[in-house]
CSV table of C-alpha atoms in Angstrom, one decimal:
chain,number,residue,atom,x,y,z
A,1,MET,CA,0.3,0.0,-0.1
A,2,SER,CA,1.7,3.4,-0.7
A,3,GLU,CA,1.5,6.3,1.2
A,4,SER,CA,-1.0,7.9,-0.4
A,5,ASP,CA,-3.4,5.1,0.0
A,6,ARG,CA,-2.7,4.6,4.0
A,7,SER,CA,-3.8,8.1,4.2
A,8,LYS,CA,-6.9,7.6,3.4
A,9,GLU,CA,-7.4,4.8,5.0
A,10,PRO,CA,-10.1,5.6,8.1
A,11,VAL,CA,-9.1,6.0,12.0
A,12,THR,CA,-10.9,6.5,14.7
A,13,ASP,CA,-13.1,8.9,16.2
A,14,ARG,CA,-11.3,10.7,18.4
A,15,LEU,CA,-11.7,14.7,17.4
A,16,PHE,CA,-13.5,15.2,20.1
A,17,ALA,CA,-12.4,13.0,23.3
A,18,THR,CA,-10.3,16.2,24.6
A,19,GLU,CA,-11.4,19.5,25.9
A,20,ARG,CA,-12.0,22.0,22.7
A,21,GLN,CA,-13.3,26.1,22.2
A,22,PRO,CA,-16.8,25.4,21.0
A,23,GLU,CA,-16.8,25.8,16.9
A,24,ASP,CA,-20.0,24.9,14.3
A,25,PHE,CA,-19.4,21.2,13.0
A,26,ARG,CA,-17.8,21.7,9.4
A,27,PHE,CA,-17.2,18.6,6.9
A,28,ASP,CA,-13.7,19.2,6.9
A,29,ALA,CA,-9.9,17.1,6.3
A,30,ALA,CA,-10.1,15.8,10.3
A,31,VAL,CA,-14.0,14.7,9.7
A,32,ALA,CA,-13.3,12.6,6.5
A,33,ARG,CA,-10.4,11.4,7.9
A,34,VAL,CA,-12.4,9.3,11.0
A,35,PHE,CA,-15.6,9.8,8.9
A,36,PRO,CA,-16.6,5.9,8.3
A,37,ASP,CA,-15.5,5.4,12.2
A,38,MET,CA,-17.7,8.6,13.4
A,39,ILE,CA,-21.3,7.3,11.3
A,40,ARG,CA,-20.8,3.8,12.4
A,41,ARG,CA,-20.5,5.2,16.0
A,42,SER,CA,-23.0,7.8,16.4
A,43,VAL,CA,-26.0,6.6,13.4
A,44,PRO,CA,-28.0,3.7,14.9
A,45,GLY,CA,-28.8,1.3,11.8
A,46,TYR,CA,-26.3,3.0,9.4
A,47,THR,CA,-25.3,0.0,8.4
A,48,THR,CA,-28.4,-1.4,7.7
A,49,ILE,CA,-29.8,1.7,5.8
A,50,ILE,CA,-26.6,1.7,3.5
A,51,PRO,CA,-27.2,-2.1,2.2
A,52,MET,CA,-30.8,-1.3,1.8
A,53,ILE,CA,-30.5,1.5,-0.2
A,54,GLU,CA,-28.6,-1.1,-2.8
A,55,VAL,CA,-32.1,-2.9,-2.3
A,56,ILE,CA,-34.1,-0.1,-3.0
A,57,THR,CA,-32.2,1.3,-5.9
A,58,GLU,CA,-32.7,-2.1,-7.5
A,59,GLN,CA,-36.5,-2.0,-7.3
A,60,TYR,CA,-36.6,2.0,-8.4
A,61,ALA,CA,-33.8,2.3,-11.1
A,62,GLN,CA,-35.2,2.8,-14.3
A,63,PRO,CA,-33.0,2.3,-17.7
A,64,GLY,CA,-31.6,5.3,-19.6
A,65,SER,CA,-32.2,7.3,-16.4
A,66,ASN,CA,-29.8,9.7,-13.8
A,67,CYS,CA,-29.2,8.3,-10.6
A,68,TYR,CA,-28.1,10.9,-7.8
A,69,ASP,CA,-26.0,10.7,-4.6
A,70,LEU,CA,-27.2,14.3,-3.4
A,71,GLY,CA,-24.3,14.8,-0.3
A,72,CYS,CA,-22.5,12.1,-0.9
A,73,SER,CA,-19.6,12.1,1.5
A,74,LEU,CA,-17.2,9.0,1.0
A,75,GLY,CA,-19.6,7.0,-1.3
A,76,ALA,CA,-21.2,4.5,0.9
A,77,SER,CA,-24.7,5.2,-0.4
A,78,THR,CA,-23.3,6.2,-3.7
A,79,LEU,CA,-21.7,2.7,-3.7
A,80,ALA,CA,-25.0,1.0,-2.4
A,81,MET,CA,-26.7,3.0,-5.5
A,82,ARG,CA,-23.7,1.4,-7.8
A,83,HIS,CA,-24.3,-1.8,-7.3
A,84,GLY,CA,-27.9,-1.8,-6.9
A,85,ILE,CA,-28.2,-0.1,-10.8
A,86,PRO,CA,-29.1,-3.3,-13.1
A,87,TYR,CA,-28.9,-1.2,-16.0
A,88,ASP,CA,-26.2,0.0,-18.2
A,89,ASP,CA,-27.3,2.8,-19.5
A,90,CYS,CA,-28.2,4.4,-16.3
A,91,SER,CA,-25.7,7.5,-15.1
A,92,LEU,CA,-24.7,7.7,-11.5
A,93,ALA,CA,-23.3,11.0,-10.1
A,94,GLY,CA,-22.0,11.7,-6.0
A,95,ILE,CA,-22.2,15.1,-5.1
A,96,ASP,CA,-20.4,17.2,-2.3
A,97,ASN,CA,-19.7,20.9,-1.5
A,98,SER,CA,-16.2,19.4,0.9
A,99,ALA,CA,-13.4,18.8,-1.4
A,100,ALA,CA,-11.7,16.5,1.8
A,101,MET,CA,-14.7,14.1,1.3
A,102,ILE,CA,-15.0,14.2,-2.9
A,103,GLU,CA,-11.3,13.9,-2.8
A,104,ARG,CA,-11.5,10.6,-0.4
A,105,CYS,CA,-14.5,9.5,-2.2
A,106,GLN,CA,-12.4,9.2,-5.3
A,107,HIS,CA,-10.3,6.7,-3.3
A,108,TYR,CA,-13.1,4.5,-2.4
A,109,ILE,CA,-15.0,4.6,-5.9
A,110,ALA,CA,-11.6,3.7,-7.2
A,111,LEU,CA,-11.6,0.6,-5.1
A,112,ASP,CA,-14.3,-0.9,-6.4
A,113,ASP,CA,-14.7,-3.1,-8.8
A,114,HIS,CA,-18.5,-2.0,-10.1
A,115,PRO,CA,-18.0,-1.6,-14.0
A,116,LEU,CA,-20.7,1.3,-13.8
A,117,PRO,CA,-18.5,4.5,-14.0
A,118,VAL,CA,-19.8,7.8,-11.3
A,119,SER,CA,-19.3,11.2,-11.3
A,120,LEU,CA,-17.9,12.9,-8.6
A,121,ARG,CA,-19.2,16.8,-8.4
A,122,CYS,CA,-17.7,19.0,-6.0
A,123,GLU,CA,-20.5,21.1,-5.8
A,124,ASP,CA,-23.7,22.8,-3.4
A,125,ILE,CA,-26.2,20.1,-3.8
A,126,GLN,CA,-28.9,23.2,-3.7
A,127,GLN,CA,-27.3,24.3,-6.9
A,128,THR,CA,-26.3,21.3,-9.0
A,129,PRO,CA,-28.6,20.8,-12.1
A,130,LEU,CA,-30.7,17.2,-12.1
A,131,ALA,CA,-32.6,15.8,-14.7
A,132,ASN,CA,-34.2,12.2,-15.7
A,133,ALA,CA,-34.0,10.9,-12.5
A,134,SER,CA,-35.2,7.7,-11.1
A,135,VAL,CA,-33.0,7.4,-7.9
A,136,THR,CA,-32.3,10.2,-5.9
A,137,THR,CA,-30.2,9.6,-2.3
A,138,LEU,CA,-30.3,12.2,0.8
A,139,ASN,CA,-28.5,10.2,3.5
A,140,PHE,CA,-28.3,12.1,6.5
A,141,THR,CA,-27.8,15.3,4.0
A,142,LEU,CA,-31.0,17.4,4.5
A,143,GLN,CA,-30.5,18.2,7.9
A,144,PHE,CA,-27.7,20.4,7.1
A,145,VAL,CA,-29.8,22.4,4.4
A,146,PRO,CA,-31.0,25.7,6.3
A,147,PRO,CA,-34.6,24.9,6.7
A,148,GLU,CA,-35.8,27.8,4.8
A,149,ALA,CA,-34.1,26.1,1.8
A,150,ARG,CA,-35.4,22.8,1.8
A,151,SER,CA,-38.6,22.8,-0.3
A,152,HIS,CA,-37.0,24.1,-2.9
A,153,LEU,CA,-34.5,21.6,-2.7
A,154,LEU,CA,-36.8,18.8,-2.8
A,155,THR,CA,-39.2,20.4,-4.8
A,156,ARG,CA,-36.3,20.5,-7.7
A,157,ILE,CA,-35.5,16.8,-6.9
A,158,ALA,CA,-39.4,15.9,-7.4
A,159,GLY,CA,-39.3,17.9,-10.4
A,160,ALA,CA,-36.2,15.8,-11.7
A,161,THR,CA,-37.5,12.7,-11.1
A,162,ARG,CA,-39.3,10.6,-13.5
A,163,PRO,CA,-43.1,9.3,-13.1
A,164,GLY,CA,-42.1,5.9,-10.5
A,165,GLY,CA,-39.0,7.2,-9.6
A,166,VAL,CA,-38.0,8.2,-5.8
A,167,LEU,CA,-36.1,9.8,-3.5
A,168,ILE,CA,-34.5,7.7,-0.3
A,169,LEU,CA,-34.3,10.1,2.2
A,170,SER,CA,-32.6,9.3,5.7
A,171,GLU,CA,-32.9,12.4,8.6
A,172,LYS,CA,-32.6,12.8,12.2
A,173,ILE,CA,-35.7,13.5,13.5
A,174,ARG,CA,-37.0,15.6,16.2
A,175,PHE,CA,-40.5,14.3,18.3
A,176,GLU,CA,-43.6,16.4,18.9
A,177,SER,CA,-43.9,14.7,22.4
A,178,GLU,CA,-41.3,16.3,25.1
A,179,ASP,CA,-41.0,13.0,26.8
A,180,GLU,CA,-40.8,11.0,23.4
A,181,GLN,CA,-37.9,13.6,22.5
A,182,ALA,CA,-36.2,13.1,25.9
A,183,THR,CA,-36.3,8.9,25.9
A,184,GLN,CA,-35.1,9.0,22.4
A,185,THR,CA,-32.2,11.3,22.6
A,186,ARG,CA,-31.3,8.9,25.8
A,187,LEU,CA,-31.4,6.3,23.7
A,188,HIS,CA,-28.8,8.0,21.3
A,189,HIS,CA,-27.1,8.5,23.7
A,190,GLU,CA,-26.6,5.7,25.4
A,191,PHE,CA,-26.1,3.8,21.9
A,192,LYS,CA,-23.2,6.0,21.3
A,193,ARG,CA,-22.0,5.1,24.7
A,194,ALA,CA,-21.8,1.1,23.9
A,195,ASN,CA,-19.8,2.4,21.0
A,196,GLY,CA,-17.4,3.9,22.9
A,197,TYR,CA,-17.9,7.6,22.7
A,198,SER,CA,-17.1,9.0,25.9
A,199,ASP,CA,-19.2,11.8,27.9
A,200,LEU,CA,-16.9,14.1,27.2
A,201,GLU,CA,-17.3,13.5,23.5
A,202,ILE,CA,-21.2,13.5,23.3
A,203,SER,CA,-21.4,16.3,24.8
A,204,GLN,CA,-18.4,18.5,23.0
A,205,LYS,CA,-19.7,17.1,19.4
A,206,ARG,CA,-23.8,17.3,20.5
A,207,SER,CA,-22.7,21.6,21.2
A,208,ALA,CA,-20.7,21.5,18.1
A,209,ILE,CA,-23.5,20.1,15.5
A,210,GLU,CA,-26.4,21.1,17.2
A,211,GLN,CA,-26.3,24.7,15.2
A,212,VAL,CA,-25.9,22.8,12.2
A,213,LEU,CA,-27.8,19.9,11.8
A,214,ILE,CA,-31.8,21.4,12.1
A,215,PRO,CA,-33.7,18.4,12.9
A,216,GLU,CA,-37.9,18.2,12.4
A,217,THR,CA,-40.3,16.3,12.9
A,218,LEU,CA,-41.2,13.3,10.8
A,219,GLU,CA,-45.1,14.7,10.1
A,220,ALA,CA,-43.2,17.9,8.7
A,221,HIS,CA,-40.9,15.8,6.3
A,222,LYS,CA,-43.6,13.9,5.0
A,223,GLN,CA,-45.8,17.3,4.2
A,224,ARG,CA,-43.2,18.6,2.9
A,225,LEU,CA,-42.4,16.0,0.7
A,226,LYS,CA,-45.7,15.6,-0.7
A,227,ALA,CA,-46.0,19.2,-1.2
A,228,ALA,CA,-42.5,19.0,-3.9
A,229,GLY,CA,-44.5,16.8,-6.0
A,230,PHE,CA,-44.3,13.3,-4.4
A,231,GLU,CA,-47.1,11.7,-4.1
A,232,ARG,CA,-46.9,8.3,-1.1
A,233,VAL,CA,-43.8,9.1,1.5
A,234,LEU,CA,-43.1,5.7,3.9
A,235,VAL,CA,-40.8,4.9,6.4
A,236,TRP,CA,-39.3,2.0,5.4
A,237,TYR,CA,-36.6,1.9,8.4
A,238,GLN,CA,-36.7,3.5,12.2
A,239,CYS,CA,-34.2,3.2,15.2
A,240,PHE,CA,-34.9,5.8,17.8
A,241,ASN,CA,-34.4,9.5,16.5
A,242,PHE,CA,-32.8,8.3,13.1
A,243,VAL,CA,-35.3,7.3,10.3
A,244,SER,CA,-35.3,6.5,6.4
A,245,MET,CA,-38.4,7.5,3.8
A,246,LEU,CA,-39.4,6.4,0.4
A,247,ALA,CA,-41.2,8.8,-1.6
A,248,ILE,CA,-42.7,8.3,-4.3
A,249,LYS,CA,-43.5,10.2,-7.6
A,250,ALA,CA,-46.5,8.8,-9.2
A,251,GLY,CA,-46.3,6.6,-12.0
């Protein structure tokens, strides 16, 4: 293994293990380096959601269409979609506005031996061109888009989606009931502790991300998706305060 390849190997997330000055969470080079470990230990069900994205993509990809992974980070969803697309005349694009993420994503795409080409673009998903889509994935991405911009993005996605096409939307959500919110949050924190995070790491990560990741209720997501142009919205996965939805455009 070359020195360059070794530098792209994921390492254990220790970013918040020591006292640090409060600052907003950013998808910079430091986060990109530990991201596989961070998301596995932080997001309940992530290791289930990724392979199921492959299954869903296989069911809904249409010949001659475009497939998009918006906010692709290191390409886990992109690779799942790549292996799920059953047509060699489909195109697949992974899009992220973090240059550090795209650089490492290129490495993982290159290691994968599937023949379907993947186009990686370092662009803002709110501006990137979308057209002729059959499957689009927003895997824990919309929650980082400013709330006031979310409807416009989803309307663009729905407008670019073929009849019968889908959007896979995974999000951290909040709950209407304060008691349920407190319970689900406590269980999520216990999940992190079970995965080796200390109380300091949990606290500092929460402080860093709470002004950047803005969760909404499941009902708000469903209403917005339908208003954007998707006919049906169903939850296909939930673990604590993390869900994945399938939004289907009328055929």
